[in-house]
């Protein structure tokens, strides 16, 4: 299994995230860290999807984190 080290992307299970290039999407929660830098995300609209870490930003209290 080839996982991207968390030091490369800083995401963890349970993190709240937002899709940077899909502003119409609701925020979501990281359910699982997967291979090659992908994360399993459950969006607040109950859609389950894999997304690459480079497409996501962390969210805290409804505002993106830097």
PDB file of N, CA and C in Angstrom:
ATOM      1  N   UNK A   1       0.843  -1.160   0.000  1.00  0.00           N
ATOM      2  CA  UNK A   1       0.000   0.000   0.000  1.00  0.00           C
ATOM      3  C   UNK A   1       0.899   1.237   0.000  1.00  0.00           C
ATOM      4  N   UNK A   2       0.587   2.214  -0.846  1.00  0.00           N
ATOM      5  CA  UNK A   2       1.392   3.430  -0.921  1.00  0.00           C
ATOM      6  C   UNK A   2       0.572   4.619  -0.436  1.00  0.00           C
ATOM      7  N   UNK A   3       0.717   4.921   0.818  1.00  0.00           N
ATOM      8  CA  UNK A   3       0.009   6.069   1.393  1.00  0.00           C
ATOM      9  C   UNK A   3       0.909   7.297   1.331  1.00  0.00           C
ATOM     10  N   UNK A   4       0.286   8.431   1.086  1.00  0.00           N
ATOM     11  CA  UNK A   4       1.022   9.688   1.158  1.00  0.00           C
ATOM     12  C   UNK A   4       1.146  10.022   2.632  1.00  0.00           C
ATOM     13  N   UNK A   5       2.356  10.276   3.113  1.00  0.00           N
ATOM     14  CA  UNK A   5       2.509  10.597   4.533  1.00  0.00           C
ATOM     15  C   UNK A   5       1.665  11.806   4.914  1.00  0.00           C
ATOM     16  N   UNK A   6       1.078  11.767   6.109  1.00  0.00           N
ATOM     17  CA  UNK A   6       0.236  12.883   6.534  1.00  0.00           C
ATOM     18  C   UNK A   6       1.039  14.178   6.608  1.00  0.00           C
ATOM     19  N   UNK A   7       2.348  14.090   6.740  1.00  0.00           N
ATOM     20  CA  UNK A   7       3.163  15.302   6.749  1.00  0.00           C
ATOM     21  C   UNK A   7       3.107  16.015   5.392  1.00  0.00           C
ATOM     22  N   UNK A   8       2.700  15.299   4.342  1.00  0.00           N
ATOM     23  CA  UNK A   8       2.585  15.896   3.010  1.00  0.00           C
ATOM     24  C   UNK A   8       1.252  16.611   2.832  1.00  0.00           C
ATOM     25  N   UNK A   9       0.207  16.210   3.584  1.00  0.00           N
ATOM     26  CA  UNK A   9      -1.090  16.835   3.345  1.00  0.00           C
ATOM     27  C   UNK A   9      -1.810  17.321   4.598  1.00  0.00           C
ATOM     28  N   UNK A  10      -1.407  16.966   5.784  1.00  0.00           N
ATOM     29  CA  UNK A  10      -1.974  17.488   7.033  1.00  0.00           C
ATOM     30  C   UNK A  10      -3.459  17.215   7.256  1.00  0.00           C
ATOM     31  N   UNK A  11      -4.039  16.250   6.584  1.00  0.00           N
ATOM     32  CA  UNK A  11      -5.431  15.889   6.842  1.00  0.00           C
ATOM     33  C   UNK A  11      -5.476  14.662   7.744  1.00  0.00           C
ATOM     34  N   UNK A  12      -6.511  14.580   8.545  1.00  0.00           N
ATOM     35  CA  UNK A  12      -6.718  13.433   9.426  1.00  0.00           C
ATOM     36  C   UNK A  12      -8.193  13.059   9.390  1.00  0.00           C
ATOM     37  N   UNK A  13      -8.491  11.828   9.769  1.00  0.00           N
ATOM     38  CA  UNK A  13      -9.885  11.401   9.839  1.00  0.00           C
ATOM     39  C   UNK A  13     -10.631  12.299  10.811  1.00  0.00           C
ATOM     40  N   UNK A  14     -11.816  12.730  10.410  1.00  0.00           N
ATOM     41  CA  UNK A  14     -12.628  13.614  11.238  1.00  0.00           C
ATOM     42  C   UNK A  14     -12.493  15.089  10.886  1.00  0.00           C
ATOM     43  N   UNK A  15     -11.485  15.445  10.080  1.00  0.00           N
ATOM     44  CA  UNK A  15     -11.321  16.846   9.676  1.00  0.00           C
ATOM     45  C   UNK A  15     -12.505  17.303   8.837  1.00  0.00           C
ATOM     46  N   UNK A  16     -12.878  18.556   9.016  1.00  0.00           N
ATOM     47  CA  UNK A  16     -13.897  19.190   8.176  1.00  0.00           C
ATOM     48  C   UNK A  16     -13.166  19.817   6.993  1.00  0.00           C
ATOM     49  N   UNK A  17     -13.711  19.607   5.780  1.00  0.00           N
ATOM     50  CA  UNK A  17     -13.043  20.052   4.564  1.00  0.00           C
ATOM     51  C   UNK A  17     -14.030  20.728   3.610  1.00  0.00           C
ATOM     52  N   UNK A  18     -13.437  21.451   2.652  1.00  0.00           N
ATOM     53  CA  UNK A  18     -14.194  22.108   1.591  1.00  0.00           C
ATOM     54  C   UNK A  18     -13.455  21.862   0.284  1.00  0.00           C
ATOM     55  N   UNK A  19     -14.214  21.648  -0.800  1.00  0.00           N
ATOM     56  CA  UNK A  19     -13.626  21.469  -2.128  1.00  0.00           C
ATOM     57  C   UNK A  19     -13.318  22.842  -2.711  1.00  0.00           C
ATOM     58  N   UNK A  20     -12.053  23.128  -2.955  1.00  0.00           N
ATOM     59  CA  UNK A  20     -11.631  24.454  -3.405  1.00  0.00           C
ATOM     60  C   UNK A  20     -12.246  24.861  -4.732  1.00  0.00           C
ATOM     61  N   UNK A  21     -12.280  23.944  -5.675  1.00  0.00           N
ATOM     62  CA  UNK A  21     -12.744  24.293  -7.023  1.00  0.00           C
ATOM     63  C   UNK A  21     -14.220  23.976  -7.248  1.00  0.00           C
ATOM     64  N   UNK A  22     -14.936  23.631  -6.188  1.00  0.00           N
ATOM     65  CA  UNK A  22     -16.360  23.305  -6.316  1.00  0.00           C
ATOM     66  C   UNK A  22     -17.136  24.074  -5.244  1.00  0.00           C
ATOM     67  N   UNK A  23     -17.240  25.390  -5.392  1.00  0.00           N
ATOM     68  CA  UNK A  23     -17.863  26.202  -4.349  1.00  0.00           C
ATOM     69  C   UNK A  23     -19.330  25.864  -4.098  1.00  0.00           C
ATOM     70  N   UNK A  24     -19.991  25.231  -5.057  1.00  0.00           N
ATOM     71  CA  UNK A  24     -21.398  24.858  -4.875  1.00  0.00           C
ATOM     72  C   UNK A  24     -21.558  23.641  -3.961  1.00  0.00           C
ATOM     73  N   UNK A  25     -20.455  22.930  -3.702  1.00  0.00           N
ATOM     74  CA  UNK A  25     -20.501  21.747  -2.841  1.00  0.00           C
ATOM     75  C   UNK A  25     -20.555  22.175  -1.381  1.00  0.00           C
ATOM     76  N   UNK A  26     -21.291  21.436  -0.560  1.00  0.00           N
ATOM     77  CA  UNK A  26     -21.274  21.728   0.880  1.00  0.00           C
ATOM     78  C   UNK A  26     -19.949  21.269   1.487  1.00  0.00           C
ATOM     79  N   UNK A  27     -19.706  21.645   2.718  1.00  0.00           N
ATOM     80  CA  UNK A  27     -18.530  21.145   3.434  1.00  0.00           C
ATOM     81  C   UNK A  27     -18.692  19.652   3.675  1.00  0.00           C
ATOM     82  N   UNK A  28     -17.609  18.983   4.057  1.00  0.00           N
ATOM     83  CA  UNK A  28     -17.659  17.555   4.309  1.00  0.00           C
ATOM     84  C   UNK A  28     -16.738  17.152   5.446  1.00  0.00           C
ATOM     85  N   UNK A  29     -16.741  15.856   5.734  1.00  0.00           N
ATOM     86  CA  UNK A  29     -15.919  15.290   6.798  1.00  0.00           C
ATOM     87  C   UNK A  29     -15.067  14.169   6.224  1.00  0.00           C
ATOM     88  N   UNK A  30     -13.769  14.175   6.540  1.00  0.00           N
ATOM     89  CA  UNK A  30     -12.870  13.102   6.106  1.00  0.00           C
ATOM     90  C   UNK A  30     -13.192  11.856   6.925  1.00  0.00           C
ATOM     91  N   UNK A  31     -13.546  10.777   6.232  1.00  0.00           N
ATOM     92  CA  UNK A  31     -13.855   9.523   6.906  1.00  0.00           C
ATOM     93  C   UNK A  31     -12.653   8.583   6.960  1.00  0.00           C
ATOM     94  N   UNK A  32     -11.811   8.633   5.922  1.00  0.00           N
ATOM     95  CA  UNK A  32     -10.680   7.700   5.863  1.00  0.00           C
ATOM     96  C   UNK A  32      -9.575   8.266   4.978  1.00  0.00           C
ATOM     97  N   UNK A  33      -8.330   8.056   5.392  1.00  0.00           N
ATOM     98  CA  UNK A  33      -7.170   8.360   4.564  1.00  0.00           C
ATOM     99  C   UNK A  33      -6.920   7.153   3.675  1.00  0.00           C
ATOM    100  N   UNK A  34      -6.741   7.390   2.391  1.00  0.00           N
ATOM    101  CA  UNK A  34      -6.579   6.296   1.441  1.00  0.00           C
ATOM    102  C   UNK A  34      -5.206   6.389   0.775  1.00  0.00           C
ATOM    103  N   UNK A  35      -4.965   5.522  -0.181  1.00  0.00           N
ATOM    104  CA  UNK A  35      -3.690   5.482  -0.903  1.00  0.00           C
ATOM    105  C   UNK A  35      -3.511   6.698  -1.801  1.00  0.00           C
ATOM    106  N   UNK A  36      -2.255   7.015  -2.090  1.00  0.00           N
ATOM    107  CA  UNK A  36      -1.856   8.022  -3.072  1.00  0.00           C
ATOM    108  C   UNK A  36      -2.422   9.409  -2.811  1.00  0.00           C
ATOM    109  N   UNK A  37      -2.677   9.728  -1.549  1.00  0.00           N
ATOM    110  CA  UNK A  37      -3.125  11.066  -1.194  1.00  0.00           C
ATOM    111  C   UNK A  37      -4.618  11.302  -1.309  1.00  0.00           C
ATOM    112  N   UNK A  38      -5.383  10.234  -1.540  1.00  0.00           N
ATOM    113  CA  UNK A  38      -6.837  10.385  -1.631  1.00  0.00           C
ATOM    114  C   UNK A  38      -7.477  10.231  -0.255  1.00  0.00           C
ATOM    115  N   UNK A  39      -8.600  10.905  -0.084  1.00  0.00           N
ATOM    116  CA  UNK A  39      -9.358  10.870   1.159  1.00  0.00           C
ATOM    117  C   UNK A  39     -10.788  10.485   0.839  1.00  0.00           C
ATOM    118  N   UNK A  40     -11.393   9.707   1.714  1.00  0.00           N
ATOM    119  CA  UNK A  40     -12.806   9.388   1.577  1.00  0.00           C
ATOM    120  C   UNK A  40     -13.561  10.456   2.354  1.00  0.00           C
ATOM    121  N   UNK A  41     -14.431  11.193   1.651  1.00  0.00           N
ATOM    122  CA  UNK A  41     -15.129  12.330   2.246  1.00  0.00           C
ATOM    123  C   UNK A  41     -16.639  12.102   2.167  1.00  0.00           C
ATOM    124  N   UNK A  42     -17.326  12.382   3.272  1.00  0.00           N
ATOM    125  CA  UNK A  42     -18.792  12.423   3.241  1.00  0.00           C
ATOM    126  C   UNK A  42     -19.174  13.888   3.267  1.00  0.00           C
ATOM    127  N   UNK A  43     -19.712  14.355   2.136  1.00  0.00           N
ATOM    128  CA  UNK A  43     -20.180  15.736   2.052  1.00  0.00           C
ATOM    129  C   UNK A  43     -21.465  15.860   2.848  1.00  0.00           C
ATOM    130  N   UNK A  44     -21.755  17.062   3.341  1.00  0.00           N
ATOM    131  CA  UNK A  44     -22.935  17.278   4.172  1.00  0.00           C
ATOM    132  C   UNK A  44     -24.241  17.003   3.429  1.00  0.00           C
ATOM    133  N   UNK A  45     -24.185  16.860   2.122  1.00  0.00           N
ATOM    134  CA  UNK A  45     -25.370  16.498   1.338  1.00  0.00           C
ATOM    135  C   UNK A  45     -25.554  14.983   1.296  1.00  0.00           C
ATOM    136  N   UNK A  46     -24.794  14.244   2.114  1.00  0.00           N
ATOM    137  CA  UNK A  46     -24.818  12.781   2.198  1.00  0.00           C
ATOM    138  C   UNK A  46     -24.241  12.087   0.970  1.00  0.00           C
ATOM    139  N   UNK A  47     -23.428  12.793   0.204  1.00  0.00           N
ATOM    140  CA  UNK A  47     -22.706  12.191  -0.908  1.00  0.00           C
ATOM    141  C   UNK A  47     -21.373  11.694  -0.371  1.00  0.00           C
ATOM    142  N   UNK A  48     -21.022  10.460  -0.718  1.00  0.00           N
ATOM    143  CA  UNK A  48     -19.752   9.858  -0.315  1.00  0.00           C
ATOM    144  C   UNK A  48     -18.849   9.848  -1.537  1.00  0.00           C
ATOM    145  N   UNK A  49     -17.613  10.346  -1.393  1.00  0.00           N
ATOM    146  CA  UNK A  49     -16.753  10.497  -2.559  1.00  0.00           C
ATOM    147  C   UNK A  49     -15.289  10.432  -2.143  1.00  0.00           C
ATOM    148  N   UNK A  50     -14.435   9.983  -3.063  1.00  0.00           N
ATOM    149  CA  UNK A  50     -12.998  10.114  -2.839  1.00  0.00           C
ATOM    150  C   UNK A  50     -12.555  11.422  -3.467  1.00  0.00           C
ATOM    151  N   UNK A  51     -11.628  12.097  -2.806  1.00  0.00           N
ATOM    152  CA  UNK A  51     -11.098  13.362  -3.313  1.00  0.00           C
ATOM    153  C   UNK A  51      -9.611  13.400  -3.009  1.00  0.00           C
ATOM    154  N   UNK A  52      -8.848  13.996  -3.901  1.00  0.00           N
ATOM    155  CA  UNK A  52      -7.406  14.123  -3.679  1.00  0.00           C
ATOM    156  C   UNK A  52      -7.148  15.284  -2.733  1.00  0.00           C
ATOM    157  N   UNK A  53      -6.174  15.120  -1.853  1.00  0.00           N
ATOM    158  CA  UNK A  53      -5.889  16.141  -0.837  1.00  0.00           C
ATOM    159  C   UNK A  53      -5.597  17.508  -1.450  1.00  0.00           C
ATOM    160  N   UNK A  54      -5.049  17.548  -2.651  1.00  0.00           N
ATOM    161  CA  UNK A  54      -4.703  18.824  -3.276  1.00  0.00           C
ATOM    162  C   UNK A  54      -5.942  19.636  -3.670  1.00  0.00           C
ATOM    163  N   UNK A  55      -7.097  18.988  -3.697  1.00  0.00           N
ATOM    164  CA  UNK A  55      -8.349  19.658  -4.070  1.00  0.00           C
ATOM    165  C   UNK A  55      -9.118  20.173  -2.861  1.00  0.00           C
ATOM    166  N   UNK A  56      -8.614  19.931  -1.653  1.00  0.00           N
ATOM    167  CA  UNK A  56      -9.365  20.238  -0.443  1.00  0.00           C
ATOM    168  C   UNK A  56      -8.649  21.241   0.448  1.00  0.00           C
ATOM    169  N   UNK A  57      -9.437  21.970   1.235  1.00  0.00           N
ATOM    170  CA  UNK A  57      -8.902  22.809   2.300  1.00  0.00           C
ATOM    171  C   UNK A  57      -9.641  22.452   3.576  1.00  0.00           C
ATOM    172  N   UNK A  58      -8.969  22.620   4.703  1.00  0.00           N
ATOM    173  CA  UNK A  58      -9.618  22.379   5.992  1.00  0.00           C
ATOM    174  C   UNK A  58     -10.552  23.541   6.305  1.00  0.00           C
ATOM    175  N   UNK A  59     -11.616  23.238   7.052  1.00  0.00           N
ATOM    176  CA  UNK A  59     -12.591  24.245   7.433  1.00  0.00           C
ATOM    177  C   UNK A  59     -12.758  24.205   8.947  1.00  0.00           C
ATOM    178  N   UNK A  60     -12.816  25.389   9.558  1.00  0.00           N
ATOM    179  CA  UNK A  60     -13.080  25.488  10.997  1.00  0.00           C
ATOM    180  C   UNK A  60     -14.157  26.552  11.202  1.00  0.00           C
ATOM    181  N   UNK A  61     -15.244  26.169  11.852  1.00  0.00           N
ATOM    182  CA  UNK A  61     -16.335  27.098  12.125  1.00  0.00           C
ATOM    183  C   UNK A  61     -16.863  27.778  10.866  1.00  0.00           C
ATOM    184  N   UNK A  62     -16.929  27.021   9.762  1.00  0.00           N
ATOM    185  CA  UNK A  62     -17.475  27.560   8.514  1.00  0.00           C
ATOM    186  C   UNK A  62     -16.520  28.411   7.701  1.00  0.00           C
ATOM    187  N   UNK A  63     -15.281  28.588   8.162  1.00  0.00           N
ATOM    188  CA  UNK A  63     -14.305  29.401   7.439  1.00  0.00           C
ATOM    189  C   UNK A  63     -13.082  28.565   7.105  1.00  0.00           C
ATOM    190  N   UNK A  64     -12.547  28.706   5.868  1.00  0.00           N
ATOM    191  CA  UNK A  64     -11.343  27.949   5.511  1.00  0.00           C
ATOM    192  C   UNK A  64     -10.176  28.291   6.419  1.00  0.00           C
ATOM    193  N   UNK A  65      -9.366  27.272   6.751  1.00  0.00           N
ATOM    194  CA  UNK A  65      -8.157  27.483   7.549  1.00  0.00           C
ATOM    195  C   UNK A  65      -6.985  27.718   6.614  1.00  0.00           C
ATOM    196  N   UNK A  66      -6.031  28.468   7.086  1.00  0.00           N
ATOM    197  CA  UNK A  66      -4.831  28.715   6.275  1.00  0.00           C
ATOM    198  C   UNK A  66      -3.753  27.727   6.611  1.00  0.00           C
TER     199      UNK A  66
END
